[in-house]
Each structure stands twice: as C-alpha cells, then as structure tokens.
Coordinates of C-alpha atoms and ligand atoms in Angstrom, one line a residue:
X1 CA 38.3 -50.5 42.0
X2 CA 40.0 -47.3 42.0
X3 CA 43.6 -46.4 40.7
X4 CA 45.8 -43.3 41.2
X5 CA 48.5 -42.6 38.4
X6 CA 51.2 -40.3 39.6
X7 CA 53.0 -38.7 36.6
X8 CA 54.7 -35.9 36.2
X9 CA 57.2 -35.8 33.0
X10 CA 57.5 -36.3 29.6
X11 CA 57.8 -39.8 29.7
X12 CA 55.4 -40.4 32.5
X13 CA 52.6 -39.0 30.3
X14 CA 53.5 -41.4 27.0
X15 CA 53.2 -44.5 29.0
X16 CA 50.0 -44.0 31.0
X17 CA 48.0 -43.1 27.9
X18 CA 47.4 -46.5 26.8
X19 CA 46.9 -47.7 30.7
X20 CA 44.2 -45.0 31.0
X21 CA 42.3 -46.0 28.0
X22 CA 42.6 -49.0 28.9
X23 CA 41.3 -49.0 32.4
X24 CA 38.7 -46.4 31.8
X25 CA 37.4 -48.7 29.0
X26 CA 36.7 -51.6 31.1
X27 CA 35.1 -49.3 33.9
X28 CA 37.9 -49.1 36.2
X29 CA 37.7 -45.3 38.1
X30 CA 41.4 -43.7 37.5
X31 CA 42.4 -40.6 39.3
X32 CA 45.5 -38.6 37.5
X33 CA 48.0 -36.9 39.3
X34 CA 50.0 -34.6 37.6
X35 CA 52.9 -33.5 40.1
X36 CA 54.4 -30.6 37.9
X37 CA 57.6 -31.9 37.3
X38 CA 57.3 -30.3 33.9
X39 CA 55.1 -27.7 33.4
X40 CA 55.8 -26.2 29.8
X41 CA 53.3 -25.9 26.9
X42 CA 55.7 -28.2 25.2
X43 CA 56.7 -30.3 27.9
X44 CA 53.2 -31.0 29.4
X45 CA 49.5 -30.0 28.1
X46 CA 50.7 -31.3 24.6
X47 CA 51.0 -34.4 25.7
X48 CA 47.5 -34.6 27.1
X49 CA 46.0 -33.5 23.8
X50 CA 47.9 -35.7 21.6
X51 CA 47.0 -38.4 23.7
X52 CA 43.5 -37.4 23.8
X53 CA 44.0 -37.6 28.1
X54 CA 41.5 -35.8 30.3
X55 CA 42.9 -32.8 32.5
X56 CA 45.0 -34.1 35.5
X57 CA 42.3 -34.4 38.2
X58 CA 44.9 -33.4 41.0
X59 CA 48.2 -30.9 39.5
X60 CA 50.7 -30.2 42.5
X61 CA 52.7 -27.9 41.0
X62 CA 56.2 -28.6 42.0
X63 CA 57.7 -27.3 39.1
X64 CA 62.0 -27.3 38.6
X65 CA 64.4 -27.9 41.5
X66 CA 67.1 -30.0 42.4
X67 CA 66.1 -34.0 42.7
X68 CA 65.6 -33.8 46.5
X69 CA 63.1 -30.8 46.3
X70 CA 61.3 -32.4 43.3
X71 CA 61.4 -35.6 45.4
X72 CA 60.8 -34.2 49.0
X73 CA 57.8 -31.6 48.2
X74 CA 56.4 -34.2 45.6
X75 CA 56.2 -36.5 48.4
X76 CA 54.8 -33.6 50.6
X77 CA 52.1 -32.9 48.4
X78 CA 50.7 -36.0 47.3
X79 CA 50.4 -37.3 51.0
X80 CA 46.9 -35.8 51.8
X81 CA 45.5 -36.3 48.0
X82 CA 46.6 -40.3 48.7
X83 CA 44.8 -40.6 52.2
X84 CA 41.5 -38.6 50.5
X85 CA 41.5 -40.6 47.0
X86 CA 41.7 -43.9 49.0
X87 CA 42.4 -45.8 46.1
X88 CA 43.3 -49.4 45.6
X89 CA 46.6 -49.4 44.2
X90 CA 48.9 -46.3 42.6
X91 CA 50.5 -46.6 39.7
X92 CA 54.0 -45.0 38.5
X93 CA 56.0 -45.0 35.3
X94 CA 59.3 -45.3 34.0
X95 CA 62.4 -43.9 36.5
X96 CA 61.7 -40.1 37.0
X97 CA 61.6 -38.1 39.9
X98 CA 58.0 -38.0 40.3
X99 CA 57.8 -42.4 40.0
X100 CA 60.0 -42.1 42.8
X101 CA 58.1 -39.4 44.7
X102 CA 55.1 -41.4 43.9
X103 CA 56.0 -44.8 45.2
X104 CA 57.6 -43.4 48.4
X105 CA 54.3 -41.6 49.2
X106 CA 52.2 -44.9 48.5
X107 CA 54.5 -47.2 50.7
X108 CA 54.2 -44.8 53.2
X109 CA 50.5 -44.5 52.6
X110 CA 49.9 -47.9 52.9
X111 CA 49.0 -48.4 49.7
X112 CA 49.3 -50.6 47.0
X113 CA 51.9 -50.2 44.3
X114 CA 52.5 -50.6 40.6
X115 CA 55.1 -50.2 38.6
X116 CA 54.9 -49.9 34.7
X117 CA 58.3 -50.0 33.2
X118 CA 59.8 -52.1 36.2
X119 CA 63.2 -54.2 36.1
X120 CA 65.2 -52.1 33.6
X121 CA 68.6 -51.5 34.5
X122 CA 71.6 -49.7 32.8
X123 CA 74.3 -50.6 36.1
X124 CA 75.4 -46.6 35.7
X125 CA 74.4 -45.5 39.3
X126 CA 75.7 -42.1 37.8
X127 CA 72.0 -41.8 36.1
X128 CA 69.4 -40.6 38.4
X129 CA 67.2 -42.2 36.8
X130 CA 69.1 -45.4 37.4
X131 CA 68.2 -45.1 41.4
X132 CA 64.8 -44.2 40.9
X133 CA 64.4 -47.4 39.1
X134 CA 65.6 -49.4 41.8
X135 CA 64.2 -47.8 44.9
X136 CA 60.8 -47.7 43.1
X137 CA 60.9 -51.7 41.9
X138 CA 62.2 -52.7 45.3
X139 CA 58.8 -50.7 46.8
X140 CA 56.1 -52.0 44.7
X141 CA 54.1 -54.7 44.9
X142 CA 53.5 -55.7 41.4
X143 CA 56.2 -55.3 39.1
X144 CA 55.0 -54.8 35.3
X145 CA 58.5 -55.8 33.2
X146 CA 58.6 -54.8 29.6
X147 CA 61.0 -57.2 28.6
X148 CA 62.3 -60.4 29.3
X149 CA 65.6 -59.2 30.2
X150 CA 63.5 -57.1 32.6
X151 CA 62.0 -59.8 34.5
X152 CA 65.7 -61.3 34.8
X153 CA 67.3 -58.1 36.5
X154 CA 64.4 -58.3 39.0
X155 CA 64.9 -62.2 39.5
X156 CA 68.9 -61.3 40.2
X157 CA 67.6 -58.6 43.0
X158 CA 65.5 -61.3 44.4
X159 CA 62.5 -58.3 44.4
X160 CA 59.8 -59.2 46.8
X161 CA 57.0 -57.8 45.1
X162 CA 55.4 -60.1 42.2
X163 CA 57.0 -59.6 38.7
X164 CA 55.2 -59.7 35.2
X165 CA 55.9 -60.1 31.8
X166 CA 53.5 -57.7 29.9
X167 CA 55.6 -56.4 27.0
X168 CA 56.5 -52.8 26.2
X169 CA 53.6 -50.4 25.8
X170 CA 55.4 -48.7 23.1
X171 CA 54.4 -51.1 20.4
X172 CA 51.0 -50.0 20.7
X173 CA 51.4 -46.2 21.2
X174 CA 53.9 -46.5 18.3
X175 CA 51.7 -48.3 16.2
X176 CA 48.6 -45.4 16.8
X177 CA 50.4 -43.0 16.5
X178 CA 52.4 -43.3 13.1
X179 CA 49.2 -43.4 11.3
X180 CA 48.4 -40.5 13.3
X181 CA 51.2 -38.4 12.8
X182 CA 51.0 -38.9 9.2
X183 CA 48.9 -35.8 9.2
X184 CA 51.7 -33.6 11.1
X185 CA 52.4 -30.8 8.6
X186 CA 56.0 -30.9 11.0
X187 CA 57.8 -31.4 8.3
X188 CA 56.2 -28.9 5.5
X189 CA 56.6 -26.6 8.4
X190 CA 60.5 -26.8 8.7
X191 CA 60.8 -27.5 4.7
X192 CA 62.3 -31.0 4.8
X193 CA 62.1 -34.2 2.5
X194 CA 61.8 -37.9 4.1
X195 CA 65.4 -39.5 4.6
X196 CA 66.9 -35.7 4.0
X197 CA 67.7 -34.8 7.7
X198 CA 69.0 -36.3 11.3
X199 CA 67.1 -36.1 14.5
X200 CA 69.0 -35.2 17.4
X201 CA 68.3 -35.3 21.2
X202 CA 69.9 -35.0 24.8
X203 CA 68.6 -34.1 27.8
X204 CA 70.2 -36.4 30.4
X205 CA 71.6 -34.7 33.7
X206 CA 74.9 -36.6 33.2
X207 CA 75.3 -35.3 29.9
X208 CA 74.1 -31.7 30.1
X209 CA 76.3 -31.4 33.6
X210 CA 80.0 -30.9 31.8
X211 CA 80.8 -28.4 29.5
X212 CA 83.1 -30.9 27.7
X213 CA 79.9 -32.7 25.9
X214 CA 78.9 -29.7 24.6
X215 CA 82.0 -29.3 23.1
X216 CA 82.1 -32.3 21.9
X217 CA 78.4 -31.9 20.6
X218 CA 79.3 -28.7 18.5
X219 CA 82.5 -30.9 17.1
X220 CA 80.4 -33.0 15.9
X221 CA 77.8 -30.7 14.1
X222 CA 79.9 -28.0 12.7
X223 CA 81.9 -31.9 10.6
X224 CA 78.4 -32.6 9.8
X225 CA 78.0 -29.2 7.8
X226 CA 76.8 -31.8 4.9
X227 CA 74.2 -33.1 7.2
X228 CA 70.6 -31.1 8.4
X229 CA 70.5 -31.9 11.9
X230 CA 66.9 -31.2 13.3
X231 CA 67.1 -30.2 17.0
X232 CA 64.1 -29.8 19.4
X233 CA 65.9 -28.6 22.1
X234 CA 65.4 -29.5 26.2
X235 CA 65.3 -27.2 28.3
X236 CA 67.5 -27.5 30.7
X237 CA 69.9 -28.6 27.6
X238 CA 69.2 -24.7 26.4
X239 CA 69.9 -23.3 29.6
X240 CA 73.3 -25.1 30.0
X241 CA 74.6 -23.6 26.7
X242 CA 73.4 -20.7 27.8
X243 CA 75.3 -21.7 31.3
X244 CA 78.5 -23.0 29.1
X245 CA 78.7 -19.7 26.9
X246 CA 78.5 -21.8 24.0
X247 CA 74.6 -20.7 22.9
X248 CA 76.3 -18.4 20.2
X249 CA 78.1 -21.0 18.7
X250 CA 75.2 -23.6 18.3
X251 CA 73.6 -20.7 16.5
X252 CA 76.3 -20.2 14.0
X253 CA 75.5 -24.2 13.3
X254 CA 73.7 -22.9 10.2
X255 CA 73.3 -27.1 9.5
X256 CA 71.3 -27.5 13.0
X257 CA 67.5 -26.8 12.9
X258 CA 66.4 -25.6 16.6
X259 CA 63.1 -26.4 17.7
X260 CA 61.0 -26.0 20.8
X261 CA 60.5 -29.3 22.1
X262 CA 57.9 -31.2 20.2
X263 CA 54.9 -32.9 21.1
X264 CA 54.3 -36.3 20.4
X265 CA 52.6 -36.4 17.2
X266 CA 55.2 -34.0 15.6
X267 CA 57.9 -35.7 17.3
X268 CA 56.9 -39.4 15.8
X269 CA 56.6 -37.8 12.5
X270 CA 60.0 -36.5 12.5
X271 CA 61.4 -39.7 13.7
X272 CA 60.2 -42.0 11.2
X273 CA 61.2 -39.4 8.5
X274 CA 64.7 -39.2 9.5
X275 CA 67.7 -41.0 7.8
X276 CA 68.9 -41.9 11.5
X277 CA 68.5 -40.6 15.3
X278 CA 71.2 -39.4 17.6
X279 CA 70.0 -39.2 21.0
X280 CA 70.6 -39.9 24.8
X281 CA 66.8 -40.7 25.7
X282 CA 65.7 -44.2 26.4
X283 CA 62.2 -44.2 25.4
X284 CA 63.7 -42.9 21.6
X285 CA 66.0 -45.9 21.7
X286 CA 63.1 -47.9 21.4
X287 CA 60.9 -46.0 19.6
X288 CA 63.4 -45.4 16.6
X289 CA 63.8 -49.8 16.6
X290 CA 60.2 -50.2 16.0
X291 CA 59.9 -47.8 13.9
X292 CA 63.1 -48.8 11.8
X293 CA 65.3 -45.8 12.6
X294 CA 69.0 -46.6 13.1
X295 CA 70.0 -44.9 16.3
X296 CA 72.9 -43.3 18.1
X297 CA 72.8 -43.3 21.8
X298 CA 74.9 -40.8 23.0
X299 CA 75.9 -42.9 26.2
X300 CA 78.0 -45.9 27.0
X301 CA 75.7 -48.4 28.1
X302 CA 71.9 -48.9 27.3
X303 CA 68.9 -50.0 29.1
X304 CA 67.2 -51.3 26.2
X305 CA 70.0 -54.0 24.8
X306 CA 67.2 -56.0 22.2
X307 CA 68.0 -52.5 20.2
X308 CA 71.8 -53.1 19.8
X309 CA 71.2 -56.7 18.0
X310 CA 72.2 -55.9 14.3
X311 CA 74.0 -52.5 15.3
X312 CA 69.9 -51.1 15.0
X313 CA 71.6 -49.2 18.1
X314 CA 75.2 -47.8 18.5
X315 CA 76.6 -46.7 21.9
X316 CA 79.0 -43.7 21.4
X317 CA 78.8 -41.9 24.3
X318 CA 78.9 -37.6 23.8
X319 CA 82.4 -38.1 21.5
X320 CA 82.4 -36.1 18.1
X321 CA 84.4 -38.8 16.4
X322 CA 82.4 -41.9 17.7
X323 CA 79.0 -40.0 16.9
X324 CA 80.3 -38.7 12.9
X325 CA 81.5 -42.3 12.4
X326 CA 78.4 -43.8 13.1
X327 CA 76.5 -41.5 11.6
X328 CA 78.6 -41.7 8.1
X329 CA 78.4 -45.8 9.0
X330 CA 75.9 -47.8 6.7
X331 CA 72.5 -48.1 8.0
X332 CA 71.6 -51.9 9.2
X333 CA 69.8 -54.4 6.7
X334 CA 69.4 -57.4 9.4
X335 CA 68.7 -59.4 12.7
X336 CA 65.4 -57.2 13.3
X337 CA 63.1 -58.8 16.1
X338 CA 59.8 -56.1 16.7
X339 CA 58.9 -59.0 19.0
X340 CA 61.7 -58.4 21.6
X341 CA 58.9 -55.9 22.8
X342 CA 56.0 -57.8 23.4
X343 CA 52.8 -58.1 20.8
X344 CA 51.6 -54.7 21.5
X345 CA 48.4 -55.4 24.0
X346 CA 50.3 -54.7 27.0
X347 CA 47.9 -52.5 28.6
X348 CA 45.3 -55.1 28.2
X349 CA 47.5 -57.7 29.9
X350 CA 48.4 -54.8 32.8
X351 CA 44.4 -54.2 32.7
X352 CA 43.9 -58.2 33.5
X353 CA 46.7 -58.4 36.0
X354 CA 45.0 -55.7 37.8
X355 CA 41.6 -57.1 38.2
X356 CA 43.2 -60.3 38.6
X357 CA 45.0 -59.0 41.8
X358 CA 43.6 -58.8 45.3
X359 CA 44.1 -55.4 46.0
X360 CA 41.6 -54.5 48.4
X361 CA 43.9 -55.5 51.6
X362 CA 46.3 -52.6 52.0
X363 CA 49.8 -53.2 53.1
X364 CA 50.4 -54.3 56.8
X365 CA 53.3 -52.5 56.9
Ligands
UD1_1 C1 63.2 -35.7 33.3 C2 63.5 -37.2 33.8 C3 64.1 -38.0 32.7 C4 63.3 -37.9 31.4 C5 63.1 -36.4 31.1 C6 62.2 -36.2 29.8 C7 64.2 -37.2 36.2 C8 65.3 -37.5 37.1 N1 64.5 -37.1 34.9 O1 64.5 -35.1 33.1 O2 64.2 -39.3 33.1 O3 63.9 -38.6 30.4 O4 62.4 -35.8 32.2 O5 62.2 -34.8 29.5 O6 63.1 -37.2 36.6 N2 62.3 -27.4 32.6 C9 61.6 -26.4 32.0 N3 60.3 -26.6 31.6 C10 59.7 -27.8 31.9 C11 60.4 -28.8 32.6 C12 61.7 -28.6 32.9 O7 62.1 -25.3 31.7 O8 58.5 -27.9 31.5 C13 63.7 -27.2 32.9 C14 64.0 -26.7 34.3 O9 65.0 -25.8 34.3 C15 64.5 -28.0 35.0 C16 65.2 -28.7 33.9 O10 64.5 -28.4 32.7 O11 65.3 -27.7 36.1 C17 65.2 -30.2 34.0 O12 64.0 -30.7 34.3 P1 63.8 -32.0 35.3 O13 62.4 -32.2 35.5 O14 64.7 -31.8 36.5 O15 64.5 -33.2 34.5 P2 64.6 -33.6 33.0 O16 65.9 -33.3 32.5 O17 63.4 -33.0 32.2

C-alpha cells in the first residue's frame, strides 16, 4: 500500500509525525508532500527535526498569499505529483489551507481520502479554518474523529464518508515529547524559573485582521506589568503590528519577552513551565489540558469543549479586561478527564483502520 500525506503548516507537521512512524513502522510506503505553506526556519524544517521526520519527498513551494492562491496553485501543483505517486489513499490534517488544497486535488484525482482531525467544528464560519474543516470532511472517505463530540458533528451533517473514533494524537506526541523537552535549555536561555512567567500566542486571521485586538492586546500587557509574558511571535501577527503602527509600543512592553517562533521541543518546554497560557490556537488548547496548564483562549467559542470542563479553559475573546481577570482568576483544582482524548495509541488505531480498509478501488466518481 502506498500513502501520500499532504502538509504544509505548523500544525500539519505535529500531527503526521506520529502517523508516519507509525506507518513506516509496519512497512507501509509513505510519500510526504510538503506544499510550502510555511516556509521559515522556524515555521517549517524545525519541525522535521524535532520530530525526527525525513525531508519532504515532494516541496511545492507555494509559499504566502491570500487563501485562494494558497488554495488554487496548491491544487495546481500537487495535480501531476498525485497522478505520478499513484498512491492508495492521501491523507490531510487538521483545517489549513493546504488540507483543503490537498483533499480538493485527491477528489479530483480520484483518489482515496483521509482525514486526521475530521468532525471538529467551532460554528464561526468567520474562521477559515472553520470552512476548510467542512469542505475537507464532506470530501473524504474515511473520517478519523478525535473525539467523541467529533464523531457527533459528523453524524448531524449526515457525512457520507465512513467516520472513526481513534482519539486525539496529541496524547501521544505530548506524552514523547515532555520527557523530551526536558532537555531544552529554552528556559536557561531566556533566564526564567518554572511557574514564574505566562505563555502567550495568536495567530488567527480573524484576530490579527483589526487593529482593535491589538489594542486590546497591549491593554492587557502593559496591566500585566507584574506579570513576564513570554511571546514567540507569528509572523504574520509581527507584520500586522508593524501594519497597525503599534510595533513600537509592544517593544516598550518591557514585561513581554519576544521570541521567534519556537519549535516544538522548546515550545512544549515553555508550556508546561508556565503558570498559565493565553492563546488563540487550537492545537495549544489541548496541549496546555493534558499537560495541566490553565488556558485562556482568546476567542469566543472553542472547538475543543472537553477543555472548558472545570474552567481548565476560559473563552475571553481579544478583550483586555476578560483576559487580566482570568489571568489574576485562581487556577483550577478539579473535574480533569485526560481520557476525553483517547488513550494515546491513535496512530496505531489509524494504522489498523488503514489496512483494514479496501483501498485499492479508486473512487468512481
Ligand atoms: C496557518 C493556518 C492555521 C494554523 C497556523 C499555524 C490556514 C488558513 N491557517 O495560519 O490554521 O493554526 O497556520 O501557524 O491555513 N509567514 C511567514 N513565514 C512562514 C509562514 C507564514 O512569514 O513560514 C507569514 C506570511 O506573511 C503569511 C502569514 O504569515 O502571509 C500567514 O501565513 P498563512 O500560512 O497564511 O497562515 P497562518 O496564519 O500561519
């Protein structure tokens, strides 16, 4: 059998690490293809070396754009390396661009499709990503849900494709990789004691798009001059304070620590170091509740609800007040469920699926 990963950002890369090993370990041939979504040192080849991930055998180079180049040229480029690989089944991640790109291309292919991540839904059409997740669940075949909550939104959508349960690979890269990065010297580096400094992200188009967050981001740091705030900055979240005019006075935040964006290793170190997380990611929503981490989502809704249970997860959207109250708030004690994510073997259980499935028919479409 022969699979084709598409990936092309940040998150992509996290969740086919396990996959790979774990289809490469039992034999399977898997062909990566890197689409160039992100392209940075920091954005990109870390990834592949803290995951111990072989080169991308195809890179397509598509580098930054609006959604529909990213989309459009991803599709454009992938077409001929799908009809040479002629593999059984592709596989895409998450809900970014290139999973979208990807499962366009292999429906139009003909081929096969998986999707890791499938069936999570935050009902804000306002999120890209929230479109990509759709359109790519309602293209693929086999549906991989990470939770159970997952498999309902697909039920509700009556999906055609076939939907399992496998659990959330993040318990497993979680549970490598906090041994791991208890070797980082991250936090030597940057001269800061466990419990003694926040972690703050965002990223998301919808928050980086309106000069108003920002605002309301500075509000919030320059209250919190008590308070280190470590800061690995996106960038495109760089560029729009550079954009907003408001780049000099984030550096006159002599509480915020700026960083390049880390790589994974570093970035789990910091994480389970911090006294809390305020972020608008979703894979750190998760990643801060099994690792114990109270976090503040800088949204107003949340595809990952299991994390709210026990306020392990606040919803403040970008509002200085909302985010300094629940920061100064007291950290949870109870109502923790690490199960809500599956027993951490899910890329065994996507492994058996796979070889399970008949794939070698393609698609009559
Ligand atoms: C993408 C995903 C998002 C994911 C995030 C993780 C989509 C719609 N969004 O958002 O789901 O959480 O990745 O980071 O796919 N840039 C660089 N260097 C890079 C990559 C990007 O400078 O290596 C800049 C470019 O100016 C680019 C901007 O960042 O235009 C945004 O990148 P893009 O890939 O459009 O989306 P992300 O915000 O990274």
């Amino acid at each position: 059998m022969k699979i084709v990963s598409v990936v092309g950002a940040r998150p992509n890369f996290v969740k086919m690490a396990p996959v790979h090993k774990a289809l490469v370990g039992s034999g399977i041939e898997h062909m990566i293809v890197h689409t160039g979504q992100h392209y940075d040192y920091e954005m990109s080849d870390v990834f592949f070396s803290d995951f111990g991930l072989p080169k991308p055998d195809i890179y397509l180079d598509v580098g930054s754009g609006s959604s529909c180049f990213q989309i459009g040229e991803i599709i454009k480029r992938l077409e001929n390396t799908l009809i040479w690989a002629n593999a059984d089944l592709v596989l895409v991640y998450g809900d970014t661009n290139s999973t979208l790109a990807g499962a366009i291309c292999s429906d139009k292919c003909k081929i096969k499709l998986g999707h890791v991540e499938a069936g999570l839904r935050s009902y804000d059409s306002a999120m890209p990503e929230e479109n990509n997740r759709i359109m790519t669940d309602h293209l693929s075949d086999y549906l991989f849900a990470p939770t159970r909550n997952a498999v309902t939104n697909l039920r509700n959508e009556k999906i055609t494709g076939r939907v399992f349960y496998t659990g959330d690979l993040s318990v497993e890269i979680i549970n490598r990789i906090k041994v791991i990065s208890k070797q980082s010297k991250i936090l030597d580096t940057l001269d800061l004691k466990s419990r003694s400094y926040l972690l703050l992200t965002m990223h998301r188009a919808e928050n980086t798009n309106l000069r108003e967050y920002f605002i309301q981001l500075l509000k919030a740091f320059e209250s919190l001059g008590d308070n280190t705030i470590v800061f690995p900055i996106h960038p495109r979240t760089k560029k729009m304070f550079k954009t907003f005019g408001l780049l000099d006075r984030l550096l006159k935040c002599s509480n915020v620590k700026l960083l390049l964006p880390s790589g994974y290793i570093d970035f789990i170190a910091l994480l389970q170091n911090a006294s809390k997380v305020v972020t608008d990611s979703g894979g750190i929503q998760k990643e801060a509740y099994l690792l114990k981490i109270p976090c503040i989502t800088m949204r107003n809704n949340t595809e990952w609800v299991e994390t709210m249970k026990g306020r392990w997860n606040v919803l403040t959207g970008v509002n200085s007040k909302n985010i300094v109250n629940a920061i100064r708030s007291p950290s949870p004690t109870s109502q923790y469920n690490k199960s809500v994510f599956g027993s951490g073997r899910t890329s065994k259980v996507i492994y058996e699926l796979i070889s399970s499935i008949n794939t070698t028919n393609k698609k009559g479409k």
